[in-house]
Short mmCIF file of C-alpha atoms and ligand atoms in Angstrom, two decimals:
data_model
loop_
_atom_site.label_atom_id
_atom_site.label_comp_id
_atom_site.label_asym_id
_atom_site.label_seq_id
_atom_site.Cartn_x
_atom_site.Cartn_y
_atom_site.Cartn_z
CA MET A 1 -50.12 143.35 189.80
CA ASP A 2 -49.60 145.95 187.10
CA GLU A 3 -51.48 146.49 183.84
CA ALA A 4 -49.21 144.03 181.99
CA ALA A 5 -49.94 141.35 184.65
CA ASN A 6 -46.44 141.62 186.16
CA ILE A 7 -46.49 140.90 189.91
CA TRP A 8 -44.56 143.33 192.14
CA ALA A 9 -43.67 143.24 195.84
CA VAL A 10 -42.31 146.51 197.26
CA ARG A 11 -40.35 146.91 200.51
CA SER A 12 -39.61 150.37 201.87
CA GLY A 13 -36.06 151.53 202.42
CA GLN A 14 -34.81 154.21 204.82
CA ASP A 15 -35.21 156.74 202.01
CA ASP A 16 -38.06 155.91 199.61
CA LYS A 17 -37.12 158.85 197.42
CA LEU A 18 -34.12 156.77 196.30
CA PRO A 19 -34.61 154.57 193.20
CA SER A 20 -35.46 150.91 193.87
CA ILE A 21 -33.16 147.95 193.67
CA VAL A 22 -35.31 145.44 191.77
CA PHE A 23 -34.82 141.69 191.42
CA GLY A 24 -36.80 138.74 190.10
CA SER A 25 -37.54 136.77 186.93
CA HIS A 26 -40.62 135.15 185.27
CA ILE A 27 -43.02 132.38 186.34
CA ASP A 28 -44.39 131.31 182.97
CA THR A 29 -42.67 128.46 181.14
CA VAL A 30 -42.71 126.50 177.87
CA PRO A 31 -44.94 123.56 176.86
CA ASN A 32 -43.62 120.39 178.58
CA GLY A 33 -41.02 122.55 180.34
CA GLY A 34 -39.07 122.10 183.55
CA LYS A 35 -39.53 123.45 187.08
CA TYR A 36 -36.63 125.93 187.27
CA ASP A 37 -36.61 128.20 184.18
CA GLY A 38 -37.81 131.56 185.53
CA ALA A 39 -39.55 130.25 188.64
CA LEU A 40 -36.21 129.76 190.42
CA GLY A 41 -35.37 133.45 190.08
CA VAL A 42 -38.74 134.52 191.44
CA LEU A 43 -38.58 132.11 194.38
CA LEU A 44 -35.02 133.16 195.28
CA ALA A 45 -36.11 136.81 195.14
CA LEU A 46 -38.99 135.95 197.46
CA GLU A 47 -36.61 134.09 199.79
CA VAL A 48 -34.26 137.09 199.95
CA MET A 49 -37.14 139.48 200.72
CA THR A 50 -38.30 137.07 203.45
CA VAL A 51 -34.81 136.86 205.00
CA PHE A 52 -34.60 140.67 205.05
CA LYS A 53 -37.99 140.86 206.71
CA GLU A 54 -37.35 138.08 209.25
CA ASN A 55 -34.01 139.61 210.23
CA GLY A 56 -35.22 143.20 210.31
CA VAL A 57 -32.64 144.19 207.69
CA SER A 58 -33.20 147.75 206.57
CA THR A 59 -31.77 149.07 203.32
CA ARG A 60 -31.29 152.67 202.19
CA HIS A 61 -32.99 151.97 198.83
CA PRO A 62 -36.52 150.64 198.51
CA LEU A 63 -36.54 147.07 197.18
CA GLU A 64 -38.86 145.63 194.55
CA LEU A 65 -39.42 141.99 193.70
CA VAL A 66 -40.83 141.39 190.22
CA SER A 67 -42.37 138.34 188.60
CA PHE A 68 -42.62 139.18 184.89
CA SER A 69 -45.54 137.93 182.82
CA ALA A 70 -45.20 135.90 179.61
CA GLU A 71 -41.42 135.83 179.20
CA GLU A 72 -41.61 132.77 176.94
CA PRO A 73 -42.81 132.83 173.33
CA ASN A 74 -46.59 132.55 173.51
CA PRO A 75 -49.44 131.98 171.03
CA PHE A 76 -49.66 135.77 170.59
CA GLY A 77 -46.05 135.96 169.39
CA LEU A 78 -44.96 138.54 172.01
CA SER A 79 -42.30 137.00 174.26
CA THR A 80 -40.71 138.86 177.21
CA PHE A 81 -44.11 140.55 177.24
CA GLY A 82 -44.08 141.88 180.82
CA SER A 83 -40.52 143.21 180.80
CA ARG A 84 -41.04 144.84 177.38
CA ALA A 85 -44.13 146.55 178.82
CA VAL A 86 -42.11 147.82 181.82
CA SER A 87 -39.28 149.05 179.59
CA GLY A 88 -41.70 150.68 177.15
CA LYS A 89 -40.69 148.47 174.20
CA ILE A 90 -44.30 147.42 173.60
CA GLY A 91 -47.44 149.46 174.09
CA TRP A 92 -51.13 149.51 173.15
CA GLU A 93 -50.24 149.63 169.44
CA GLN A 94 -48.61 146.18 169.65
CA LEU A 95 -51.57 144.75 171.57
CA LYS A 96 -54.69 145.89 169.82
CA GLY A 97 -56.31 143.34 167.56
CA VAL A 98 -53.65 140.65 168.16
CA ARG A 99 -55.19 137.18 168.27
CA ASP A 100 -53.74 133.69 168.77
CA ASP A 101 -54.32 130.93 166.21
CA LYS A 102 -57.58 129.98 167.99
CA GLY A 103 -58.88 133.53 167.58
CA GLN A 104 -58.55 134.62 171.25
CA LEU A 105 -57.70 138.30 171.63
CA LEU A 106 -54.47 139.11 173.47
CA THR A 107 -56.33 141.87 175.31
CA GLU A 108 -58.81 139.27 176.61
CA ALA A 109 -56.03 136.90 177.68
CA LEU A 110 -54.28 139.80 179.42
CA ARG A 111 -57.46 140.69 181.32
CA LEU A 112 -57.88 137.05 182.37
CA ALA A 113 -54.28 137.09 183.63
CA GLY A 114 -55.07 140.12 185.81
CA GLY A 115 -53.79 142.87 183.52
CA ASP A 116 -55.60 145.94 182.24
CA PRO A 117 -55.27 146.35 178.44
CA GLU A 118 -56.93 149.77 178.33
CA ARG A 119 -54.36 151.15 180.79
CA PHE A 120 -51.47 149.04 179.48
CA GLU A 121 -49.06 151.96 179.16
CA HIS A 122 -49.27 152.57 182.93
CA ALA A 123 -47.09 149.46 183.39
CA ARG A 124 -44.19 151.42 181.91
CA ARG A 125 -41.53 152.46 184.43
CA LYS A 126 -38.89 155.18 184.13
CA PRO A 127 -35.09 154.79 184.33
CA GLN A 128 -35.05 157.03 187.41
CA ASP A 129 -37.33 154.52 189.19
CA PHE A 130 -34.53 151.96 189.45
CA ALA A 131 -30.96 151.83 190.77
CA ALA A 132 -30.23 148.29 189.55
CA PHE A 133 -31.87 145.04 188.41
CA LEU A 134 -30.69 141.53 189.28
CA GLU A 135 -32.01 138.25 187.88
CA VAL A 136 -31.01 134.77 189.03
CA HIS A 137 -31.68 132.13 186.36
CA ILE A 138 -30.59 128.58 185.50
CA GLU A 139 -27.84 128.55 182.86
CA GLN A 140 -29.79 126.13 180.62
CA GLY A 141 -26.47 124.90 179.22
CA LYS A 142 -23.49 122.99 180.58
CA ARG A 143 -20.60 125.46 180.72
CA LEU A 144 -20.74 125.91 184.52
CA LEU A 145 -21.28 122.19 185.09
CA THR A 146 -18.30 121.11 182.97
CA ARG A 147 -16.09 123.62 184.86
CA ASP A 148 -17.62 122.59 188.21
CA ILE A 149 -18.23 126.27 189.04
CA PRO A 150 -21.34 127.12 191.07
CA ILE A 151 -21.88 130.78 190.15
CA GLY A 152 -22.16 132.19 186.62
CA ILE A 153 -21.80 135.95 186.18
CA VAL A 154 -23.52 136.82 182.92
CA THR A 155 -21.52 139.14 180.63
CA ALA A 156 -24.07 139.63 177.84
CA ILE A 157 -27.33 138.26 176.42
CA LYS A 158 -27.19 137.03 172.83
CA GLY A 159 -29.20 138.61 170.05
CA ILE A 160 -32.33 136.72 168.97
CA TYR A 161 -33.81 136.88 165.47
CA ARG A 162 -37.13 135.08 164.88
CA GLU A 163 -39.42 135.01 161.86
CA GLU A 164 -42.41 133.01 160.61
CA VAL A 165 -41.77 131.45 157.19
CA THR A 166 -44.71 130.42 154.98
CA VAL A 167 -43.99 128.05 152.09
CA LYS A 168 -46.77 127.80 149.50
CA GLY A 169 -46.92 124.95 146.97
CA GLU A 170 -49.90 123.05 145.59
CA ALA A 171 -52.05 120.58 147.50
CA ASN A 172 -52.79 117.58 145.32
CA HIS A 173 -53.66 113.87 145.36
CA ALA A 174 -50.82 111.79 146.87
CA GLY A 175 -51.51 108.88 144.51
CA THR A 176 -52.37 110.36 141.17
CA THR A 177 -49.82 113.23 141.07
CA LEU A 178 -46.53 112.17 139.44
CA MET A 179 -43.34 113.28 141.18
CA HIS A 180 -42.26 115.77 138.50
CA ASP A 181 -45.73 117.39 138.59
CA ARG A 182 -45.59 118.22 142.29
CA LYS A 183 -45.16 121.49 144.14
CA ASP A 184 -44.76 119.87 147.53
CA ALA A 185 -44.62 122.59 150.23
CA LEU A 186 -43.33 120.24 152.94
CA MET A 187 -40.46 118.85 150.88
CA ALA A 188 -39.44 122.38 149.93
CA ALA A 189 -39.70 123.56 153.54
CA SER A 190 -37.59 120.56 154.63
CA GLU A 191 -34.77 121.62 152.30
CA MET A 192 -35.02 125.18 153.67
CA MET A 193 -34.83 123.93 157.27
CA LEU A 194 -31.77 121.80 156.53
CA ALA A 195 -30.25 124.87 154.84
CA LEU A 196 -30.63 126.78 158.13
CA GLU A 197 -28.84 123.98 159.98
CA SER A 198 -25.94 123.90 157.53
CA VAL A 199 -25.58 127.73 157.52
CA CYS A 200 -25.29 127.62 161.33
CA MET A 201 -22.99 124.56 161.37
CA ASN A 202 -20.63 126.34 158.94
CA GLN A 203 -20.36 129.38 161.26
CA PRO A 204 -16.92 129.70 162.91
CA ALA A 205 -18.48 130.86 166.21
CA ASP A 206 -19.91 127.74 167.87
CA GLU A 207 -22.27 129.81 170.02
CA THR A 208 -24.21 130.87 166.95
CA VAL A 209 -27.27 128.69 166.70
CA GLY A 210 -30.35 128.27 164.52
CA THR A 211 -33.55 126.41 165.26
CA VAL A 212 -36.85 125.48 163.64
CA GLY A 213 -38.97 124.77 166.72
CA LYS A 214 -42.50 125.05 165.42
CA ILE A 215 -44.03 123.76 162.19
CA THR A 216 -47.59 123.61 160.87
CA ASN A 217 -48.42 121.56 157.79
CA TYR A 218 -51.59 122.10 155.72
CA PRO A 219 -53.84 120.25 155.13
CA ASN A 220 -51.79 117.63 157.06
CA ALA A 221 -53.38 114.44 155.74
CA ALA A 222 -51.57 111.25 154.77
CA ASN A 223 -52.89 111.17 151.21
CA ILE A 224 -52.61 114.88 150.32
CA ILE A 225 -49.44 116.52 149.04
CA PRO A 226 -48.92 119.46 151.47
CA GLY A 227 -49.99 122.73 149.89
CA LYS A 228 -48.70 125.07 152.63
CA VAL A 229 -46.20 124.86 155.50
CA GLN A 230 -45.50 127.46 158.18
CA PHE A 231 -42.43 127.21 160.39
CA SER A 232 -40.58 129.31 162.95
CA LEU A 233 -37.02 130.23 161.95
CA GLU A 234 -34.77 131.44 164.79
CA ILE A 235 -31.11 132.48 164.84
CA ARG A 236 -29.12 133.56 167.91
CA GLY A 237 -25.70 135.14 167.82
CA SER A 238 -23.28 137.49 169.53
CA SER A 239 -23.69 140.40 167.13
CA THR A 240 -26.35 141.83 164.85
CA GLU A 241 -23.88 141.67 161.97
CA GLU A 242 -23.29 137.95 162.51
CA ILE A 243 -27.03 137.25 162.63
CA GLN A 244 -27.72 139.35 159.53
CA GLN A 245 -24.91 137.59 157.66
CA MET A 246 -26.49 134.22 158.47
CA ILE A 247 -29.93 135.39 157.42
CA GLY A 248 -28.45 136.60 154.14
CA GLU A 249 -26.81 133.23 153.55
CA TRP A 250 -30.00 131.34 154.39
CA GLU A 251 -32.29 133.45 152.20
CA LYS A 252 -30.05 132.81 149.18
CA ARG A 253 -30.38 129.07 149.78
CA ALA A 254 -34.14 129.30 150.37
CA ALA A 255 -34.68 131.34 147.20
CA GLU A 256 -32.81 128.71 145.18
CA VAL A 257 -35.10 125.96 146.59
CA ALA A 258 -38.22 128.03 145.87
CA GLU A 259 -37.09 128.75 142.32
CA ARG A 260 -36.18 125.13 141.55
CA ARG A 261 -39.42 123.76 143.00
CA GLY A 262 -41.77 126.49 141.72
CA ILE A 263 -42.69 127.30 145.34
CA HIS A 264 -43.80 130.67 146.78
CA LEU A 265 -42.07 131.97 149.95
CA GLU A 266 -43.49 134.50 152.44
CA ARG A 267 -41.73 135.75 155.57
CA ARG A 268 -42.99 137.66 158.65
CA LEU A 269 -40.53 139.12 161.15
CA VAL A 270 -41.48 138.17 164.74
CA LEU A 271 -38.47 139.36 166.79
CA ASP A 272 -35.17 141.10 166.02
CA GLN A 273 -33.53 141.66 169.41
CA ALA A 274 -29.95 142.95 169.51
CA PRO A 275 -27.41 141.48 171.96
CA VAL A 276 -27.31 143.31 175.33
CA GLN A 277 -24.30 143.81 177.60
CA MET A 278 -24.80 143.34 181.35
CA ASN A 279 -23.71 146.24 183.58
CA PRO A 280 -20.00 146.12 184.58
CA LEU A 281 -20.60 147.52 188.09
CA VAL A 282 -23.30 144.97 188.86
CA ARG A 283 -21.08 142.20 187.48
CA SER A 284 -18.13 143.26 189.65
CA VAL A 285 -20.30 143.57 192.77
CA CYS A 286 -21.74 140.07 192.23
CA THR A 287 -18.29 138.63 191.56
CA ALA A 288 -16.83 140.26 194.69
CA GLN A 289 -19.72 139.05 196.88
CA ALA A 290 -19.45 135.50 195.51
CA GLU A 291 -15.70 135.45 196.18
CA GLN A 292 -16.22 136.82 199.71
CA LEU A 293 -18.60 133.91 200.26
CA GLY A 294 -15.91 131.54 198.99
CA TYR A 295 -17.65 130.60 195.74
CA ALA A 296 -15.81 130.28 192.42
CA THR A 297 -17.35 132.31 189.59
CA TYR A 298 -17.24 132.18 185.78
CA GLY A 299 -18.16 134.98 183.38
CA LEU A 300 -20.26 133.76 180.44
CA GLY A 301 -22.63 134.99 177.77
CA SER A 302 -26.27 133.95 177.90
CA MET A 303 -27.43 132.07 174.81
CA ALA A 304 -30.99 132.25 176.15
CA GLY A 305 -33.08 135.38 176.11
CA HIS A 306 -34.11 136.94 179.42
CA ASP A 307 -36.15 139.78 180.89
CA ALA A 308 -32.83 141.31 181.99
CA ALA A 309 -32.22 142.18 178.32
CA HIS A 310 -35.07 144.70 178.56
CA MET A 311 -34.44 145.88 182.11
CA ALA A 312 -30.95 146.81 180.86
CA ALA A 313 -32.68 149.52 178.80
CA LEU A 314 -33.89 151.10 182.04
CA THR A 315 -31.14 150.52 184.60
CA ARG A 316 -27.90 148.74 185.55
CA ALA A 317 -28.81 145.07 184.91
CA GLY A 318 -27.01 141.90 185.91
CA MET A 319 -27.68 138.15 185.96
CA LEU A 320 -26.46 135.25 188.06
CA PHE A 321 -26.53 131.74 186.57
CA VAL A 322 -27.08 128.47 188.44
CA PRO A 323 -25.61 125.30 186.88
CA SER A 324 -28.11 123.11 184.97
CA LEU A 325 -27.60 119.36 185.40
CA ASP A 326 -26.66 117.80 182.09
CA GLY A 327 -27.27 121.25 180.56
CA LYS A 328 -30.92 120.32 180.03
CA SER A 329 -33.71 122.90 179.92
CA HIS A 330 -37.13 123.50 178.33
CA CYS A 331 -37.90 119.85 179.15
CA PRO A 332 -39.03 117.90 182.27
CA GLU A 333 -35.40 116.80 182.92
CA GLU A 334 -34.46 120.44 183.76
CA GLU A 335 -32.74 120.24 187.17
CA SER A 336 -30.32 122.18 189.41
CA ARG A 337 -28.66 121.15 192.70
CA LEU A 338 -29.97 122.65 195.94
CA GLU A 339 -26.47 123.57 197.12
CA ASP A 340 -25.91 125.61 193.95
CA ILE A 341 -29.31 127.27 194.37
CA GLU A 342 -28.44 128.18 197.96
CA LYS A 343 -25.12 129.73 196.83
CA ALA A 344 -26.91 131.82 194.20
CA GLY A 345 -29.42 132.97 196.82
CA ASN A 346 -26.58 134.05 199.10
CA VAL A 347 -24.84 135.96 196.29
CA LEU A 348 -28.15 137.61 195.35
CA LEU A 349 -28.77 138.69 198.95
CA HIS A 350 -25.27 140.06 199.56
CA SER A 351 -25.11 141.73 196.14
CA ILE A 352 -28.32 143.59 196.90
CA LEU A 353 -26.83 144.79 200.20
CA ALA A 354 -23.56 145.76 198.50
CA LEU A 355 -25.39 147.68 195.74
CA ASP A 356 -27.55 149.31 198.42
CA SER A 357 -24.50 150.73 200.16
CA GLU A 358 -22.56 151.55 196.97
CA LEU A 359 -25.22 153.27 194.87
CA ASP A 360 -26.66 156.78 195.20
CA GLY A 361 -24.09 157.55 197.88
O1 HGY B 1 -36.05 131.31 174.51
C1 HGY B 1 -35.35 131.74 175.41
O2 HGY B 1 -34.20 132.02 175.22
C2 HGY B 1 -35.91 131.91 176.78
O3 HGY B 1 -36.04 130.66 177.37
N1 HGY B 1 -37.16 132.59 176.75
MN1 MN B 2 -37.11 129.68 178.85
MN1 MN B 3 -36.27 131.93 181.38
#
């Protein structure tokens, strides 16, 4: 376990001076989540390592299995925490003093998870440490399912923009305050949330999405007009320009609501992650191995964020998708078929062997 509480398993190759081929995913999940998001990729990586060991397979490159910590958004507001630590995108500066809404320090939570906040920067790895990174993950949508294709080859990972919006009005008595005297923070926030939905619905690209997933209402009592509302605002798109254009459109609409209702608006940026292309060589190796195994493949963009987006800053990164039944994810109904999981495991194993022979010739 490293200082960012990532779990690593290392297997020697014939030449340990060569960079590692690394593969894995994350084991944390979301509240009321399913069983496959992240965990599947770690378990398949473990299965592949076990098959290599049981069959005495020796590779030229050393191999590393990784289980990243805290990939999902967490109470500390730092998602893809472990992979951002490894890729050097977050360091001690982003950790110190950060608390969750119950007042727990991130550094304390990290220590409890097995990390070492004081030596956090030691979790950082260098590009020359790795030859390639592969992550198997459930698609979390229904594009593979509707095409009845078992193996998804990820082309790119969408950009994710996330901010915390605070809407300030005036708390007041729900009975004695006439309608035209109100500065109702929740009604104003509701208009702003619906504005996000209509900005996204009016986008030509249907894979551009916007979500308000989290909302806190103060003081949250039946007979008090809400004085303050905080909500998460998230937009995902294929380009930074597209996302910025949507933000621009939304903020015009939100400013109009604030002006008309005499409401004060505050915004705090949480995440502004650009889209990331997956590595063409890794994609072609995975496609060739899948086809050799007789599996149909489909190239698709990932609308979900992944640790691979950060590993791509260090090395050649690629992702394999497994079909999600009914496209469901981030809920208990999240499910994938065992025969599709087995196919993905085979492609992972053979892609590692192919990359091992092709790279660092
Ligand atoms: O939110 C996501 O895209 C991923 O599940 N962390
Ligand atoms: Mn997830
Ligand atoms: Mn995930």
